[in-house]
Amino acid sequence: MAGQRRSPTQVDVARRAGVSQATVSLVISGGALGNQVAESTRQAVLQAAAELGYTVNAVARSLKGGRNRMLGLYTFEPVFPVDQRDFYFPFLLGVEEATAAYGYDLLLFSSAGSGGDRRIYAGGVNRLKVADGCVLLGRHLHRDDLAELAKEDFPFVFVGRREVPGVELSYVAADYVGATSEMVAHLARLGHRRLAYLKVTDDREWTRDREAGFRQGLVAAGIPDDQVRVFAMDERAALSAVRLQDWLAAGITAVLVEPTDDDSAIVALENAAAEAGVRIPDDVSVAVLGDPPLSEATARDWTRFTLPREQMGREAVRILLELLNDNVSARQLYLDCTQVAGDSVTELPE
Amino acid sequence: MAGQRRSPTQVDVARRAGVSQATVSLVISGGALGNQVAESTRQAVLQAAAELGYTVNAVARSLKGGRNRMLGLYTFEPVFPVDQRDFYFPFLLGVEEATAAYGYDLLLFSSAGSGGDRRIYAGGVNRLKVADGCVLLGRHLHRDDLAELAKEDFPFVFVGRREVPGVELSYVAADYVGATSEMVAHLARLGHRRLAYLKVTDDREWTRDREAGFRQGLVAAGIPDDQVRVFAMDERAALSAVRLQDWLAAGITAVLVEPTDDDSAIVALENAAAEAGVRIPDDVSVAVLGDPPLSEATARDWTRFTLPREQMGREAVRILLELLNDNVSARQLYLDCTQVAGDSVTELPE
DNA sequence: ACCGGAAATTGATACGTATTAAGGACGGCG
DNA sequence: CGCCGTCCTTAATACGTATCAATTTCCGGT
């Protein structure tokens, strides 16, 4: 490999074909005016391009404002968090599939920083703009980055509901409200009318949505508030065996658990149960409100609901392309979750 | 979406700070000459930039530099063949991981063929060049595309050994020869000295390498050729129960199987065994020479070897960057496979 | 032969940044 | 006072493409 050869440009092609750079551009990117080029000229240009091995320079093109047929995928966590691969992979799969189907390429923004904290505007640089638009993904986002991005009118779609004050975002979200409500209904049908709800303290969209769904389900099932225990878990206040026994003593027959990144709530519950000599589901039913990310870790086949992750990825791309091409404003889309029977919930004898 | 707001540029910052665009560039990107800026000026610029919410335009920056900080990943099969996700995913994972670690972004070329057949030079244009370099992946490649690519001096690394006449390619390959040879040694240690070898008819690198390893293993174990049956399988000549019984009658105690895209060889062997009433591993030991792509399909825990797929992906990126930055010529790298005990091989009683 | 007008092509410019050579201000030294 | 060097700043330019206004080419019609 001798001398880092510069790749040929439209100017080179033009020179070879005996036309101007502008003509080459018209032939290559054949916009609306592409048809105005004479067939003979077009052929000459194409042949010259082929001979030189010309390729369009995506960077230059997007600098000018043109399109690249590239969509971006940016994740606020490392693209494939080692311990959550199985959780994130389906999203990627869906995005990739749809991207390919629409004839685009997919740019994974992985560069953003091996150092834990991923920012869109790392070092004051916004790489995202190389792509025509972008799908965003991840739990630990930075709202101000989103606001900034929106302010720049850069087209993007978040996978998951995200709210930023004063900005209308586009997203494709799982219907946590409906799914949680449905789970309550399911439990109620099985005779469970005294419930515990184990949530995380973070005040995030998904936590709020699940709790809203829970409340809604209670109302629908006619379960009064005083039949219910809501417990917010964080590092300091883990779930103790004592508290669990307390619940059982109070007549609680089922626990709804919100999954977390590290499955801590589920693990805590299992530990507490083991310590207290409480069996799942014999002594208490447990329903998980979503997909436990580390499904390997906890071997049980939880009664739960599942996000349509692949579909979410696909729909995100579809909406992104709508934003791009139809010049519409922000759009939101909710998709249904699927209830999974599992074996951690039992019917309650009368 | 009212006024397609353009994000502020260095010119805007310069105007606001009362300096020139060049000075802003010096302050922001503070190259070697960045120190030559007076402290007062620097502060003024930084403040103006902060007030305007300025961010560097990465596109414009890399236009100037010629590089994109993008690596490509091109697969000759669809990026995630639905039935082979588990097989391809680790490669992607390794590539992604290394790409991120080196501070690059990863472009997945998924757009290629809606018409099934994926070619690099679609429409006479080489899409790959949008990236600085490219990792290639896949079984069903087009040699001429590779030759063309190499002729253009485009930096790329294949995952898997690939040979194209007259061209020296770079690749990261699994050491099929060593692993297969080792497998023969393993069988020999367990007392198996009459072997059948089930290969595919395609004359591809991996098939040749495995067979070479097989021959090498035979020599090392001191097994003469007449103790061995080699059977090449294709659609017309599937493995029959009769032939299997024939082998057993001839004293064959172990079969080595080359895995294929669709696990056809393994499935054929299992079918033949079932039909002939032959049990694996009780009546015959079976070793698989690689990873059965559809591991789900065949529930057994095969005695086999595993490619270091993730590592192959990582190394491919590392070599690609060497090609890019150190201006070296083609490089090849072989990585060891890992033998997996499994339960489809038994020790032979004396 | 000339003209009008459509068709085909091109020149010029913008996009936002990095870089380099050149310019200007300033002060010290002879 | 003039010369020179140091330090700081800037004008100019290149990068590769897209786009639009302007220009040339080409024909048919009168």
Coordinates of C-alpha atoms in Angstrom, one line a residue, chain A residues 141-305:
Chain A
L141 CA -30.5 10.2 29.3
H142 CA -29.6 13.9 29.7
R143 CA -32.6 16.0 29.3
D144 CA -30.7 19.1 28.3
D145 CA -29.0 17.3 25.5
L146 CA -32.4 16.4 24.2
A147 CA -33.7 19.9 24.6
E148 CA -30.7 21.2 22.7
L149 CA -31.1 18.6 20.0
A150 CA -34.8 19.5 19.6
K151 CA -33.9 23.2 19.5
E152 CA -31.6 22.5 16.5
D153 CA -34.5 20.9 14.7
F154 CA -32.5 17.7 14.3
P155 CA -34.9 14.9 13.5
F156 CA -34.9 12.2 16.2
V157 CA -37.1 9.6 17.8
F158 CA -36.7 8.2 21.2
V159 CA -37.5 4.6 22.0
G160 CA -39.4 4.9 25.2
R161 CA -41.6 7.8 26.5
R162 CA -39.5 10.8 27.4
E163 CA -40.7 14.1 28.4
V164 CA -38.7 17.3 28.4
P165 CA -40.4 20.5 29.6
G166 CA -41.2 22.9 26.9
V167 CA -40.4 20.6 24.1
E168 CA -42.5 18.2 22.2
L169 CA -40.5 15.1 21.5
S170 CA -41.2 12.1 19.2
Y171 CA -41.1 8.7 20.7
V172 CA -42.3 5.2 20.5
A173 CA -43.2 3.8 23.8
A174 CA -44.5 0.7 25.4
D175 CA -47.9 1.1 27.0
Y176 CA -46.9 0.6 30.6
V177 CA -50.1 2.1 31.9
G178 CA -52.3 -0.4 30.0
A179 CA -50.0 -3.3 30.7
T180 CA -49.8 -2.7 34.4
S181 CA -53.5 -2.1 34.7
E182 CA -54.1 -5.3 32.8
M183 CA -51.8 -7.2 35.2
V184 CA -53.8 -5.9 38.2
A185 CA -56.9 -7.1 36.4
H186 CA -55.3 -10.5 35.9
L187 CA -54.4 -10.8 39.5
A188 CA -57.8 -9.7 40.6
R189 CA -59.4 -12.3 38.3
L190 CA -57.3 -14.9 40.2
G191 CA -58.7 -13.7 43.5
H192 CA -55.9 -11.5 44.6
R193 CA -57.4 -8.4 46.2
R194 CA -54.7 -7.4 48.6
L195 CA -51.6 -6.3 46.8
A196 CA -48.2 -4.9 47.5
Y197 CA -46.4 -2.7 44.9
L198 CA -42.7 -2.6 44.9
K199 CA -41.4 0.4 42.9
V200 CA -38.1 2.2 42.5
T201 CA -37.7 5.7 43.9
D202 CA -36.4 7.3 40.7
D203 CA -39.1 9.5 39.4
R204 CA -38.8 8.5 35.8
E205 CA -41.5 8.2 33.1
W206 CA -41.7 4.5 33.2
T207 CA -42.0 4.4 37.0
R208 CA -44.8 7.0 36.9
D209 CA -46.6 5.2 34.1
R210 CA -46.5 1.9 35.9
E211 CA -47.8 3.4 39.0
A212 CA -50.6 5.2 37.1
G213 CA -51.5 1.9 35.5
F214 CA -51.5 0.3 38.9
R215 CA -53.9 2.9 40.3
Q216 CA -56.0 2.6 37.3
G217 CA -56.1 -1.2 37.6
L218 CA -57.1 -0.9 41.2
V219 CA -60.0 1.3 40.4
A220 CA -61.1 -1.0 37.5
A221 CA -61.0 -4.0 39.8
G222 CA -62.7 -2.2 42.6
I223 CA -59.9 -2.6 45.0
P224 CA -59.8 0.2 47.6
D225 CA -56.5 1.9 48.5
D226 CA -56.4 0.5 52.0
Q227 CA -56.0 -3.0 50.6
V228 CA -52.7 -2.0 49.1
R229 CA -49.1 -1.4 50.2
V230 CA -46.8 0.6 48.0
F231 CA -43.1 0.4 48.9
A232 CA -40.4 2.5 47.2
M233 CA -37.1 0.8 47.2
D234 CA -33.7 2.4 47.1
E235 CA -30.2 1.5 48.3
R236 CA -30.9 2.6 51.9
A237 CA -34.3 1.1 52.2
A238 CA -34.1 -2.4 50.9
L239 CA -36.9 -4.8 51.2
S240 CA -36.5 -6.8 54.5
A241 CA -37.8 -10.2 55.4
V242 CA -39.6 -8.6 58.2
R243 CA -41.5 -6.3 56.0
L244 CA -42.5 -9.1 53.7
Q245 CA -43.8 -11.1 56.6
D246 CA -45.6 -8.0 57.7
W247 CA -47.4 -7.8 54.4
L248 CA -48.4 -11.5 54.5
A249 CA -49.7 -11.0 58.0
A250 CA -51.8 -8.1 56.7
G251 CA -53.3 -10.4 54.1
I252 CA -51.3 -9.4 51.1
T253 CA -51.4 -12.3 48.6
A254 CA -49.6 -10.8 45.6
V255 CA -46.7 -8.5 44.9
L256 CA -46.1 -6.4 41.8
V257 CA -42.5 -5.6 41.2
E258 CA -41.0 -3.0 38.9
P259 CA -37.9 -4.3 37.2
T260 CA -34.7 -2.3 37.3
D261 CA -31.4 -2.2 35.4
D262 CA -29.8 -4.5 37.8
D263 CA -32.8 -6.6 38.8
S264 CA -32.2 -5.4 42.3
A265 CA -35.8 -5.2 43.3
I266 CA -36.4 -8.8 42.1
V267 CA -33.3 -10.1 43.8
A268 CA -34.2 -8.2 47.0
L269 CA -37.7 -9.8 46.9
E270 CA -36.3 -13.2 46.4
N271 CA -33.8 -12.8 49.2
A272 CA -36.4 -11.5 51.5
A273 CA -38.6 -14.4 50.7
A274 CA -35.8 -16.9 51.2
E275 CA -34.9 -15.4 54.5
A276 CA -38.5 -15.4 55.7
G277 CA -39.1 -18.9 54.5
V278 CA -41.8 -17.6 52.1
R279 CA -42.2 -19.6 48.9
I280 CA -43.1 -18.1 45.5
P281 CA -45.7 -18.6 44.3
D282 CA -47.1 -20.9 47.0
D283 CA -47.1 -18.4 49.8
V284 CA -47.2 -15.2 47.7
S285 CA -47.7 -14.5 44.1
V286 CA -45.3 -12.2 42.3
A287 CA -45.8 -10.4 39.0
V288 CA -43.0 -8.5 37.3
L289 CA -44.0 -5.3 35.5
G290 CA -41.8 -5.7 32.4
D291 CA -38.8 -7.6 31.3
P292 CA -36.1 -8.4 33.9
P293 CA -33.0 -7.2 32.1
L294 CA -30.8 -9.9 33.5
S295 CA -33.1 -12.7 32.9
E296 CA -30.2 -15.1 33.2
A297 CA -29.6 -14.1 36.8
T298 CA -33.0 -15.1 38.1
A299 CA -33.8 -18.4 36.7
R300 CA -37.5 -18.2 37.4
D301 CA -40.2 -17.9 34.7
W302 CA -41.8 -14.8 36.1
T303 CA -45.4 -13.9 35.5
R304 CA -44.9 -10.6 33.7
F305 CA -45.4 -8.6 30.6

